[in-house]
């Protein structure tokens, strides 16, 4: 990480700027207040092509002092992702039934996307996940971006 730490400090950050950038630019424009995806051809044509976007959209912000040297992108197939979502939902339901707090808004997972609306969005729109991965690989700032399958 470059910025305010010693050059050899190892700092692991999960879902920071690169993730925000990837999810934001990959998501289709929304026309309704419920933020749902349409499936019609007309909506498909309005989705911007990640490859056609200017490089500057993917630049790491200059005012964001921490910048990773490497960006690791975990790429999993849809069935594996869905199993993880289901397991989180099951774990949260079990903890809640046992008197625990369950998951919070920032914890991800949950039964029908109660805690993470991206789970439902990605399940409905497989191409969205592909656009997010393409956007993550375009983020400029880390020295290298690597995909882990």
XYZ file of C-alpha atoms in Angstrom:
149
model
C 0.000 0.000 0.000
C 1.380 3.376 -0.879
C 0.440 6.465 1.058
C 0.760 7.037 4.774
C 2.334 3.700 5.793
C 5.863 2.318 5.670
C 6.705 0.895 2.245
C 6.880 -2.680 3.549
C 3.719 -2.724 5.659
C 1.209 -5.298 4.461
C -2.338 -4.047 4.650
C -5.288 -6.009 3.313
C -8.375 -4.058 2.340
C -11.585 -5.793 1.315
C -13.880 -3.944 -1.079
C -12.601 -0.446 -1.107
C -12.329 2.035 -3.958
C -11.797 -0.512 -6.752
C -14.926 -2.389 -5.742
C -16.987 0.804 -5.531
C -15.744 1.883 -8.949
C -16.349 -1.530 -10.524
C -19.872 -1.909 -9.203
C -20.823 1.695 -9.987
C -19.719 1.828 -13.612
C -20.925 -1.708 -14.395
C -24.466 -1.153 -13.178
C -26.986 -0.209 -15.849
C -28.716 3.180 -15.595
C -31.835 3.063 -13.458
C -35.157 4.584 -14.452
C -37.350 3.541 -11.539
C -37.333 4.219 -7.825
C -37.065 0.521 -6.920
C -33.671 0.103 -8.619
C -34.799 -3.039 -10.440
C -33.359 -4.317 -13.683
C -35.365 -4.573 -16.850
C -34.942 -7.464 -19.190
C -36.071 -5.862 -22.411
C -33.894 -5.270 -25.433
C -34.325 -1.510 -25.137
C -32.677 -1.467 -21.695
C -29.816 -3.710 -22.888
C -28.905 -1.180 -25.585
C -28.480 1.606 -23.011
C -25.926 -0.290 -20.897
C -22.546 1.354 -21.523
C -19.745 -0.858 -22.798
C -17.012 -0.925 -20.140
C -14.331 -1.090 -22.837
C -15.617 2.124 -24.430
C -15.435 4.168 -21.224
C -12.552 6.649 -20.877
C -9.562 5.454 -18.830
C -9.907 8.430 -16.475
C -13.089 6.912 -15.008
C -10.945 4.099 -13.624
C -8.131 6.255 -12.182
C -7.501 5.884 -8.456
C -8.562 9.175 -6.794
C -5.599 11.415 -6.008
C -7.112 12.423 -2.666
C -7.412 8.813 -1.504
C -4.073 8.372 0.244
C -4.091 4.591 0.591
C -3.529 2.866 -2.718
C -2.795 -0.850 -2.949
C 0.220 -2.158 -4.805
C -1.822 -5.116 -6.012
C -5.507 -5.738 -6.504
C -6.688 -9.335 -6.148
C -10.015 -10.140 -7.795
C -11.763 -13.312 -6.693
C -13.632 -14.723 -9.669
C -16.142 -17.485 -9.004
C -18.833 -19.039 -11.154
C -22.521 -18.258 -10.609
C -23.357 -21.573 -8.905
C -20.509 -21.177 -6.381
C -21.517 -17.563 -5.714
C -25.130 -18.625 -5.137
C -24.028 -21.366 -2.696
C -22.070 -18.753 -0.719
C -25.107 -16.464 -0.618
C -27.314 -19.342 0.552
C -24.786 -20.340 3.237
C -24.633 -16.753 4.553
C -28.424 -16.617 4.607
C -28.567 -19.905 6.497
C -25.902 -18.787 9.006
C -27.680 -15.499 9.625
C -31.050 -17.232 10.050
C -29.511 -19.720 12.517
C -27.831 -16.955 14.536
C -31.029 -14.914 14.599
C -33.095 -17.941 15.694
C -30.586 -18.609 18.478
C -31.079 -15.090 19.816
C -28.160 -13.457 18.045
C -28.216 -10.199 16.190
C -28.024 -11.723 12.707
C -26.469 -9.797 9.881
C -26.357 -6.054 9.520
C -26.628 -3.781 6.525
C -22.911 -3.919 5.841
C -22.370 -7.645 6.361
C -23.597 -9.043 3.043
C -25.680 -12.119 2.431
C -29.052 -12.752 3.951
C -32.272 -14.294 2.829
C -33.615 -12.772 -0.345
C -30.948 -10.091 -0.368
C -32.179 -8.566 2.860
C -28.634 -7.593 3.747
C -26.977 -7.249 0.358
C -29.089 -6.205 -2.630
C -26.185 -7.040 -4.948
C -26.772 -10.756 -4.344
C -30.187 -10.524 -5.970
C -28.972 -8.216 -8.738
C -26.130 -10.559 -9.689
C -28.456 -13.582 -9.626
C -30.887 -11.841 -12.006
C -28.259 -10.406 -14.353
C -25.263 -12.663 -14.997
C -23.830 -10.115 -17.459
C -23.653 -7.598 -14.594
C -21.037 -9.774 -12.863
C -19.037 -9.913 -16.082
C -19.183 -6.114 -16.430
C -18.040 -5.702 -12.816
C -15.038 -7.982 -13.425
C -14.141 -6.072 -16.585
C -14.393 -2.761 -14.711
C -12.239 -4.059 -11.827
C -9.515 -4.974 -14.302
C -9.586 -1.453 -15.721
C -9.012 0.267 -12.353
C -5.734 2.181 -12.593
C -3.671 2.823 -9.489
C -2.517 -0.540 -8.219
C 0.731 -1.714 -9.825
C -0.954 -4.983 -10.819
C -4.379 -6.598 -10.889
C -4.613 -10.355 -10.590
C -7.576 -12.701 -10.872
C -7.883 -15.671 -8.535
C -10.224 -18.405 -9.749
